[in-house]
Tab-separated table of C-alpha atoms in Angstrom:
chain	number	residue	atom	x	y	z
P	1	MET	CA	109.705	107.779	85.945
P	2	ALA	CA	108.649	108.847	89.656
P	3	ALA	CA	107.038	106.577	91.484
P	4	ASP	CA	103.222	106.767	92.258
P	5	ILE	CA	103.326	104.798	95.358
P	6	THR	CA	106.234	104.436	97.844
P	7	THR	CA	105.987	102.369	100.473
P	8	SER	CA	108.029	101.020	103.138
P	9	SER	CA	108.132	97.075	103.291
P	10	ASP	CA	108.718	94.455	106.479
P	11	PHE	CA	111.066	92.896	103.913
P	12	TYR	CA	113.534	94.587	101.277
P	13	PHE	CA	115.921	92.704	99.265
P	14	GLY	CA	117.673	95.034	97.661
P	15	ASP	CA	116.236	96.793	94.649
P	16	PRO	CA	113.474	99.629	95.460
P	17	ASP	CA	111.841	98.825	92.193
P	18	ASP	CA	110.844	94.907	92.899
P	19	LEU	CA	107.783	93.573	93.550
P	20	GLY	CA	108.911	90.774	95.412
P	21	ASN	CA	109.511	93.266	98.446
P	22	PHE	CA	106.714	92.960	101.500
P	23	PRO	CA	105.100	95.663	101.235
P	24	ASN	CA	104.076	97.749	105.109
P	25	THR	CA	101.493	99.857	104.345
P	26	GLY	CA	101.780	101.626	107.269
P	27	PHE	CA	104.159	103.717	105.765
P	28	ILE	CA	103.270	104.801	102.554
P	29	TYR	CA	102.998	107.981	100.359
P	30	PHE	CA	101.161	108.954	97.365
P	31	LYS	CA	100.482	112.073	95.888
P	32	SER	CA	96.715	112.593	94.268
P	33	THR	CA	96.644	111.837	90.745
P	34	PRO	CA	93.193	110.287	89.040
P	35	ARG	CA	95.322	106.727	88.279
P	36	LYS	CA	95.874	106.883	91.807
P	37	ALA	CA	92.829	107.820	92.932
P	38	ARG	CA	91.530	104.527	90.839
P	39	ALA	CA	94.555	102.753	92.146
P	40	MET	CA	93.218	103.010	96.065
P	41	ALA	CA	89.733	102.545	94.811
P	42	TYR	CA	90.604	99.399	93.201
P	43	TRP	CA	93.070	97.970	96.545
P	44	HIS	CA	89.915	99.012	99.065
P	45	ALA	CA	87.326	96.823	96.114
P	46	ALA	CA	90.257	93.803	96.386
P	47	ARG	CA	89.456	93.567	100.088
P	48	ARG	CA	86.135	92.158	99.370
P	49	ARG	CA	87.946	88.985	97.696
P	50	PHE	CA	90.146	88.324	101.021
P	51	PRO	CA	87.372	89.281	103.153
P	52	GLU	CA	89.567	87.774	106.523
P	53	ASN	CA	92.360	89.480	105.808
P	54	HIS	CA	93.826	93.340	106.337
P	55	ASP	CA	94.353	96.312	104.113
P	56	GLN	CA	98.434	95.493	104.222
P	57	PHE	CA	98.062	91.446	103.105
P	58	VAL	CA	95.310	92.738	100.435
P	59	PHE	CA	98.038	95.385	99.444
P	60	ASN	CA	100.594	92.850	99.032
P	61	GLU	CA	98.239	90.509	96.984
P	62	ILE	CA	97.494	92.716	94.762
P	63	LYS	CA	100.277	94.735	94.211
P	64	ARG	CA	101.691	93.395	90.476
P	65	GLU	CA	97.329	93.706	89.554
P	66	LEU	CA	98.374	97.470	90.181
P	67	ALA	CA	101.336	97.249	88.185
P	68	GLY	CA	99.967	95.356	85.496
P	69	GLU	CA	96.142	96.716	84.603
P	70	LEU	CA	96.686	100.160	85.875
P	71	GLY	CA	100.154	100.861	85.206
P	72	VAL	CA	101.410	101.761	89.124
P	73	ARG	CA	104.925	102.526	89.972
P	74	MET	CA	105.738	101.223	92.990
P	75	ARG	CA	108.869	102.062	95.256
P	76	PHE	CA	109.469	100.306	98.046
P	77	ILE	CA	112.133	102.306	100.534
P	78	ASP	CA	115.526	100.937	101.071
P	79	ALA	CA	115.657	99.220	104.794
P	80	ALA	CA	118.965	100.704	105.628
P	81	THR	CA	116.955	104.216	105.768
P	82	VAL	CA	113.813	103.090	107.039
P	83	SER	CA	114.668	100.112	109.894
P	84	ARG	CA	111.820	97.679	110.868
P	85	PHE	CA	111.505	95.239	113.873
P	86	CYS	CA	111.619	92.424	111.305
P	87	GLN	CA	114.352	93.630	109.114
P	88	LEU	CA	116.767	95.900	111.959
P	89	GLY	CA	119.062	98.406	109.540
P	90	ARG	CA	122.869	97.975	110.569
P	91	ASP	CA	123.609	101.448	109.874
P	92	LEU	CA	122.744	104.085	112.265
P	93	ASN	CA	124.360	106.939	110.058
P	94	ARG	CA	121.583	106.144	107.560
P	95	ILE	CA	118.340	105.282	109.730
P	96	ALA	CA	115.595	107.892	109.231
P	97	THR	CA	113.062	106.662	111.424
P	98	VAL	CA	112.246	102.753	112.887
P	99	HIS	CA	108.649	101.788	112.129
P	100	MET	CA	108.076	99.091	114.602
P	101	THR	CA	106.715	95.762	112.284
P	102	CYS	CA	106.654	92.158	112.774
P	103	CYS	CA	105.626	93.176	116.345
P	104	ILE	CA	102.338	91.856	118.339
P	105	GLY	CA	100.942	94.009	121.473
P	106	LEU	CA	101.848	97.784	122.575
P	107	GLU	CA	103.435	96.313	125.720
P	108	ASN	CA	105.679	94.399	123.589
P	109	LYS	CA	106.156	97.451	120.928
P	110	LEU	CA	107.327	99.823	123.360
P	111	PHE	CA	109.545	97.497	125.196
P	112	ASP	CA	111.680	97.592	122.190
P	113	LEU	CA	110.686	101.217	121.605
P	114	LYS	CA	112.065	102.421	124.578
P	115	ARG	CA	115.417	100.372	123.676
P	116	VAL	CA	115.631	102.162	120.000
P	117	VAL	CA	115.343	105.388	122.110
P	118	GLU	CA	118.300	104.293	124.571
P	119	ASP	CA	120.578	102.866	121.705
P	120	TRP	CA	119.706	106.486	119.735
P	121	LYS	CA	120.891	108.506	122.821
P	122	ARG	CA	123.823	106.103	123.365
P	123	TYR	CA	124.687	106.781	119.369
P	124	MET	CA	124.322	110.523	119.704
P	125	ALA	CA	126.391	111.002	122.883
P	126	HIS	CA	129.485	109.674	120.784
P	127	PRO	CA	131.362	112.402	118.635
P	128	LEU	CA	130.062	112.388	115.297
P	129	TRP	CA	133.615	111.325	114.551
P	130	GLU	CA	133.213	108.180	116.174
P	131	ARG	CA	129.807	108.195	114.884
P	132	ARG	CA	130.752	107.894	111.147
P	133	MET	CA	132.858	105.358	111.447
P	134	GLY	CA	129.627	102.857	111.829
P	135	GLU	CA	130.721	100.641	115.029
P	136	ILE	CA	128.414	102.168	117.135
P	137	GLY	CA	125.115	99.708	116.635
P	138	TRP	CA	121.868	98.435	118.255
P	139	THR	CA	121.773	96.117	121.544
P	140	PHE	CA	119.191	94.604	120.966
P	141	GLU	CA	119.986	91.455	122.628
P	142	GLY	CA	116.466	89.996	124.180
P	143	GLY	CA	114.250	92.042	122.400
P	144	ARG	CA	110.606	90.578	122.206
P	145	CYS	CA	110.488	91.823	118.653
P	146	ILE	CA	113.790	92.309	117.240
P	147	HIS	CA	114.850	90.115	114.196
């Protein structure tokens, strides 16, 4: 069965179906169906229960309710392909994108994002056979947000 909602996560624990993963709703996908529309309405309405918190916190709080009460199936994207600042993927051969999670402030995000681009350019400058060996990685010593 396909997932109703697919999202990246701030912390991914190895199982794409594990509701224990912490979602990052800045990168979320769902195809519109009546059940998914109900899920989005439920999420929006749940914000009243957590008035001091942002939508991602609310989603994390209600993800089990969505799965149980509405039967919504969630999948979390493997950290190996959607790398995040708070859980940096190590295999540059598998990473499709880098999401600037766990980073506060535009200046800090731009500082570390520039380093991501520099490292990617360095990685791509190596011959394909060297890249496939998986030994070329990030150089994030001294980053502002990178964990």
